[in-house]
Short mmCIF file of C-alpha atoms and ligand atoms in Angstrom, two decimals:
data_model
loop_
_atom_site.label_atom_id
_atom_site.label_comp_id
_atom_site.label_asym_id
_atom_site.label_seq_id
_atom_site.Cartn_x
_atom_site.Cartn_y
_atom_site.Cartn_z
CA MET V 1 -22.77 -13.83 12.93
CA ILE V 2 -20.38 -11.67 10.91
CA ASP V 3 -19.97 -12.35 7.19
CA ILE V 4 -16.36 -11.27 6.50
CA ASN V 5 -17.32 -10.50 2.86
CA VAL V 6 -19.14 -7.42 4.14
CA LEU V 7 -15.72 -5.86 4.86
CA ASN V 8 -14.73 -6.25 1.21
CA ALA V 9 -17.77 -4.25 0.14
CA VAL V 10 -16.53 -1.09 1.92
CA THR V 11 -14.75 1.24 -0.52
CA TYR V 12 -11.58 3.31 -0.02
CA GLY V 13 -8.95 5.22 -1.99
CA VAL V 14 -5.20 4.62 -1.91
CA TYR V 15 -2.88 7.35 -0.61
CA VAL V 16 0.67 8.08 0.51
CA ILE V 17 0.82 9.66 3.96
CA THR V 18 4.04 11.57 4.56
CA ALA V 19 5.69 12.89 7.70
CA ALA V 20 8.87 14.65 8.83
CA ASN V 21 10.57 14.84 12.20
CA ASN V 22 14.09 15.68 13.41
CA GLY V 23 15.37 16.07 9.84
CA LYS V 24 14.05 12.65 8.76
CA TYR V 25 11.26 11.86 6.30
CA GLY V 26 8.76 9.03 6.50
CA GLY V 27 5.83 7.87 4.43
CA PHE V 28 3.48 4.94 3.96
CA ILE V 29 0.55 3.74 1.89
CA ALA V 30 -2.85 4.14 3.56
CA ASN V 31 -6.37 3.39 2.44
CA THR V 32 -7.98 4.95 5.51
CA VAL V 33 -8.03 8.65 4.53
CA MET V 34 -11.39 10.39 4.78
CA GLN V 35 -12.67 13.96 4.76
CA VAL V 36 -14.61 14.27 8.03
CA THR V 37 -15.84 17.90 8.11
CA ALA V 38 -16.43 20.71 5.61
CA ASP V 39 -16.88 24.12 7.31
CA THR V 40 -13.35 23.69 8.52
CA VAL V 41 -12.02 21.04 6.17
CA LYS V 42 -10.63 18.18 8.22
CA PHE V 43 -9.28 14.75 7.29
CA SER V 44 -8.79 11.61 9.33
CA VAL V 45 -6.23 8.87 8.75
CA VAL V 46 -5.72 5.67 10.75
CA CYS V 47 -2.08 4.76 11.35
CA SER V 48 -0.55 1.62 12.85
CA LYS V 49 1.54 2.16 15.95
CA ASN V 50 4.15 -0.08 14.25
CA ASN V 51 4.66 2.37 11.39
CA ALA V 52 7.77 4.52 11.68
CA SER V 53 5.81 7.41 10.17
CA THR V 54 3.15 7.25 12.92
CA THR V 55 5.66 8.35 15.58
CA MET V 56 6.79 11.18 13.29
CA ILE V 57 3.20 12.43 12.88
CA ALA V 58 2.49 12.16 16.62
CA GLU V 59 5.64 14.10 17.50
CA SER V 60 5.53 16.76 14.76
CA GLY V 61 1.74 17.28 14.67
CA LYS V 62 1.76 17.33 10.85
CA PHE V 63 1.05 14.99 7.96
CA ASN V 64 0.51 15.28 4.22
CA VAL V 65 -1.55 13.15 1.88
CA SER V 66 -0.88 12.32 -1.77
CA ILE V 67 -3.88 11.00 -3.69
CA LEU V 68 -2.57 8.25 -5.97
CA HIS V 69 -3.84 7.79 -9.52
CA SER V 70 -5.19 4.53 -10.88
CA TYR V 71 -2.05 3.62 -12.83
CA THR V 72 0.34 4.08 -9.90
CA SER V 73 3.38 1.82 -10.28
CA GLN V 74 3.87 -1.36 -8.30
CA THR V 75 7.32 -0.01 -7.36
CA LEU V 76 5.80 3.01 -5.58
CA ILE V 77 3.24 0.87 -3.71
CA SER V 78 5.93 -1.63 -2.76
CA ASN V 79 8.32 1.11 -1.59
CA PHE V 80 5.80 2.91 0.63
CA GLY V 81 3.51 0.01 1.57
CA TYR V 82 5.79 -2.93 2.24
CA HIS V 83 8.99 -1.46 3.65
CA SER V 84 9.69 0.69 6.69
CA SER V 85 11.16 4.19 6.75
CA ARG V 86 13.30 2.82 9.63
CA GLU V 87 15.23 0.68 7.13
CA VAL V 88 15.07 2.45 3.76
CA ASN V 89 15.07 5.99 2.45
CA LYS V 90 11.75 5.86 0.61
CA PHE V 91 12.34 9.25 -1.02
CA GLU V 92 15.59 8.31 -2.77
CA ASN V 93 14.19 7.42 -6.19
CA ILE V 94 10.79 9.10 -6.35
CA LYS V 95 9.54 12.56 -7.23
CA TYR V 96 8.52 14.70 -4.27
CA ILE V 97 8.37 18.30 -3.15
CA ILE V 98 8.54 19.90 0.28
CA ALA V 99 5.19 21.47 1.19
CA PRO V 100 4.97 24.80 3.07
CA ASN V 101 4.65 22.83 6.36
CA ASP V 102 8.16 21.39 5.71
CA VAL V 103 6.76 17.87 5.24
CA PRO V 104 7.47 16.09 1.93
CA VAL V 105 4.69 15.39 -0.53
CA VAL V 106 4.95 12.57 -3.05
CA THR V 107 4.14 14.04 -6.48
CA GLU V 108 4.97 10.89 -8.47
CA ASP V 109 1.85 8.98 -9.56
CA SER V 110 -0.27 11.53 -7.67
CA ILE V 111 -3.36 13.48 -8.66
CA ALA V 112 -3.29 16.00 -5.82
CA TRP V 113 -1.87 16.59 -2.36
CA ILE V 114 -3.24 17.81 0.96
CA GLU V 115 -1.39 19.38 3.87
CA CYS V 116 -2.75 18.79 7.42
CA GLU V 117 -2.10 19.99 10.94
CA VAL V 118 -3.06 17.45 13.60
CA GLU V 119 -5.89 18.62 15.85
CA GLU V 120 -6.87 15.39 17.57
CA GLN V 121 -5.51 11.88 18.14
CA VAL V 122 -7.77 8.95 18.93
CA ASP V 123 -6.05 5.92 20.47
CA LEU V 124 -7.42 2.73 18.86
CA CYS V 125 -5.00 0.31 20.65
CA SER V 126 -3.19 -1.06 17.58
CA HIS V 127 -3.66 2.18 15.61
CA ILE V 128 -3.95 5.94 16.12
CA MET V 129 -6.54 7.96 14.24
CA PHE V 130 -5.19 11.44 13.48
CA ILE V 131 -7.69 14.17 12.67
CA GLY V 132 -6.03 17.05 10.88
CA LYS V 133 -7.15 20.47 9.69
CA MET V 134 -6.39 21.05 6.00
CA THR V 135 -3.88 23.89 5.74
CA GLY V 136 -3.00 23.59 2.06
CA GLY V 137 -3.29 21.48 -1.06
CA GLU V 138 -2.89 21.54 -4.81
CA MET V 139 -3.97 19.59 -7.86
CA ILE V 140 -1.14 17.93 -9.78
CA ASN V 141 -3.08 16.16 -12.52
CA ASP V 142 -6.78 16.87 -12.99
CA LYS V 143 -7.14 14.41 -15.89
CA ALA V 144 -6.25 11.22 -14.02
CA LYS V 145 -8.63 9.10 -11.96
CA PRO V 146 -7.87 8.24 -8.33
CA MET V 147 -6.93 4.67 -7.45
CA THR V 148 -9.56 2.77 -5.49
CA TYR V 149 -8.79 0.02 -3.01
CA ASP V 150 -10.75 -2.43 -5.15
CA TYR V 151 -8.70 -1.50 -8.23
CA TYR V 152 -5.51 -1.95 -6.15
CA HIS V 153 -6.51 -5.51 -5.23
CA ASP V 154 -7.51 -6.35 -8.81
CA THR V 155 -4.41 -4.88 -10.43
CA PHE V 156 -1.66 -5.94 -8.06
CA LYS V 157 -3.26 -9.21 -6.91
CA ALA V 158 -1.95 -8.37 -3.45
CA LYS V 159 -3.60 -8.14 -0.07
CA SER V 160 -2.98 -5.48 2.54
CA PRO V 161 -0.12 -5.99 4.98
CA LYS V 162 -0.55 -6.54 8.73
CA ASN V 163 -0.29 -2.87 9.68
CA ALA V 164 -3.24 -1.87 7.50
CA PRO V 165 -6.43 -1.49 9.55
CA THR V 166 -8.23 -3.54 6.86
CA TYR V 167 -5.81 -6.52 7.11
CA GLN V 168 -7.70 -9.82 6.92
CA GLY V 169 -4.95 -12.41 7.39
CA ASN V 170 -3.49 -14.47 4.59
CA ASP V 171 -5.78 -17.49 4.54
CA THR V 172 -6.15 -18.83 1.03
CA PRO V 173 -7.75 -22.17 0.10
CA SER V 174 -5.03 -24.79 -0.05
CA ALA V 175 -3.64 -25.93 -3.40
CA LYS V 176 -4.33 -29.18 -5.17
CA SER V 177 -1.44 -31.52 -4.38
CA ASP V 178 0.71 -32.49 -7.39
CA SER V 179 -0.94 -35.94 -7.45
CA GLN V 180 -4.40 -34.30 -7.72
CA ALA V 181 -3.38 -31.96 -10.56
CA LYS V 182 -4.36 -33.15 -14.06
CA PRO V 183 -1.87 -32.76 -16.94
CA SER V 184 -4.39 -30.45 -18.66
CA ASP V 185 -4.53 -28.09 -15.63
CA PRO V 186 -2.97 -24.66 -16.30
CA PRO V 187 0.40 -24.10 -14.54
CA ALA V 188 -0.13 -23.38 -10.83
CA LYS V 189 -0.30 -19.91 -9.35
CA TYR V 190 1.79 -19.19 -6.25
CA GLU V 191 1.02 -16.77 -3.44
CA CYS V 192 3.51 -14.78 -1.37
CA THR V 193 2.80 -15.73 2.25
CA VAL V 194 4.10 -12.34 3.44
CA CYS V 195 2.11 -9.85 1.33
CA GLY V 196 -0.40 -11.96 -0.60
CA TYR V 197 1.02 -11.12 -4.07
CA ILE V 198 -0.01 -13.82 -6.53
CA TYR V 199 2.43 -15.02 -9.18
CA ASP V 200 0.40 -15.99 -12.23
CA PRO V 201 2.54 -17.97 -14.72
CA LEU V 202 0.36 -16.81 -17.60
CA GLN V 203 1.34 -13.19 -16.86
CA GLY V 204 4.88 -13.80 -15.56
CA ASP V 205 6.67 -10.78 -14.10
CA PRO V 206 7.96 -8.97 -17.20
CA ASP V 207 9.09 -5.91 -15.19
CA ASN V 208 11.58 -8.20 -13.48
CA GLY V 209 12.65 -10.27 -16.47
CA ILE V 210 10.19 -13.17 -16.09
CA ALA V 211 8.40 -13.74 -19.38
CA PRO V 212 4.67 -14.59 -19.52
CA GLY V 213 4.29 -18.37 -19.58
CA THR V 214 7.15 -19.05 -17.11
CA ARG V 215 6.20 -21.67 -14.51
CA PHE V 216 6.97 -20.69 -10.94
CA GLU V 217 9.33 -23.69 -10.66
CA ASP V 218 11.39 -22.29 -13.59
CA ILE V 219 11.92 -18.81 -12.14
CA PRO V 220 15.55 -18.28 -11.02
CA ASP V 221 16.11 -18.61 -7.26
CA THR V 222 17.42 -15.03 -7.20
CA TRP V 223 13.94 -13.67 -8.10
CA THR V 224 12.13 -11.86 -5.27
CA CYS V 225 8.51 -10.91 -4.68
CA PRO V 226 7.92 -7.71 -6.72
CA MET V 227 5.67 -6.38 -3.97
CA CYS V 228 7.41 -7.03 -0.65
CA GLY V 229 10.86 -8.35 -1.64
CA VAL V 230 10.93 -11.82 0.00
CA GLY V 231 12.42 -14.84 -1.81
CA LYS V 232 10.78 -17.77 -3.66
CA SER V 233 10.78 -19.95 -0.53
CA ASP V 234 8.15 -17.65 1.01
CA PHE V 235 5.66 -18.54 -1.75
CA ARG V 236 3.11 -21.35 -1.61
CA LYS V 237 1.10 -23.01 -4.33
CA ILE V 238 -2.57 -22.02 -4.49
C1 FMN P 1 -2.99 -0.99 0.09
C2 FMN P 1 -2.38 -0.72 1.45
C3 FMN P 1 -3.13 -0.02 2.39
C4 FMN P 1 -2.57 0.28 3.65
N1 FMN P 1 -3.30 1.02 4.54
C5 FMN P 1 -2.75 1.36 5.72
C6 FMN P 1 -3.45 2.23 6.61
O1 FMN P 1 -4.54 2.73 6.32
N2 FMN P 1 -2.87 2.50 7.81
C7 FMN P 1 -1.65 1.98 8.17
O2 FMN P 1 -1.17 2.27 9.28
N3 FMN P 1 -0.94 1.20 7.32
C8 FMN P 1 -1.46 0.88 6.11
N4 FMN P 1 -0.74 0.11 5.24
C9 FMN P 1 0.56 -0.45 5.66
C10 FMN P 1 1.72 0.57 5.60
O3 FMN P 1 1.75 1.23 4.36
C11 FMN P 1 3.05 -0.21 5.82
O4 FMN P 1 3.02 -0.86 7.08
C12 FMN P 1 4.30 0.66 5.70
O5 FMN P 1 5.39 -0.21 5.44
C13 FMN P 1 4.64 1.49 6.91
O6 FMN P 1 5.76 2.30 6.61
P1 FMN P 1 6.61 3.13 7.69
O7 FMN P 1 7.09 2.14 8.74
O8 FMN P 1 7.75 3.67 6.89
O9 FMN P 1 5.74 4.19 8.26
C14 FMN P 1 -1.25 -0.17 3.97
C15 FMN P 1 -0.49 -0.83 2.99
C16 FMN P 1 -1.04 -1.11 1.75
C17 FMN P 1 -0.19 -1.82 0.71
#
């Protein structure tokens, strides 16, 4: 018997992994970064074979890591975690530098960065684990606290997308039907079926012009999920 709740008790940080190949830049959010040795400092990261950035890392033999701070913006997470470098230029509107290994490093919302040279690749079927030797790194902000995976879930009310090794599907208990709902019930929350973002009418989505207290039904049809960008029709009542 496996109790799935055990998986939620494992802790992680939240990072941006960056890559460069053939003049193009890629990057994605990962929670699976870990220091694996100390005498030569090495880091591992587990990357989906579906990620555009994974091919870049495999071909170039290099990756960089930005350690995100706890008040990282939803926009940055959405940009790097829910869109593909195949379709968008993720570096267009964010602060970054080019590290000595010629790979970009996201400095926005970051505490520190690490530069790695790939030494080993472990094929995990759906994912590749890269083990890289640390070749450089700098602190950006030694006052801020790193974002934890738990904090990410609490703050953004979102789950991890399919490519994340810790993806758990999007099964949520079904909603009360309208006939079951009592007039005194608070307005219903809605969940994005693509990324798991939860729209809570009590909080609204002020960053995107939706005032606290707005029922989901009253949001304009032009509104899109602030996390992954899909429309209202991809939401379901929870
Ligand atoms: C919180 C969070 C954690 C994630 N962790 C990983 C991870 O460890 N490995 C991975 O391959 N993808 C992970 N992802 C998914 C990638 O960030 C996502 O698939 C991204 O769009 C891939 O971008 P790319 O195609 O430009 O490389 C995670 C996403 C989020 C939001």
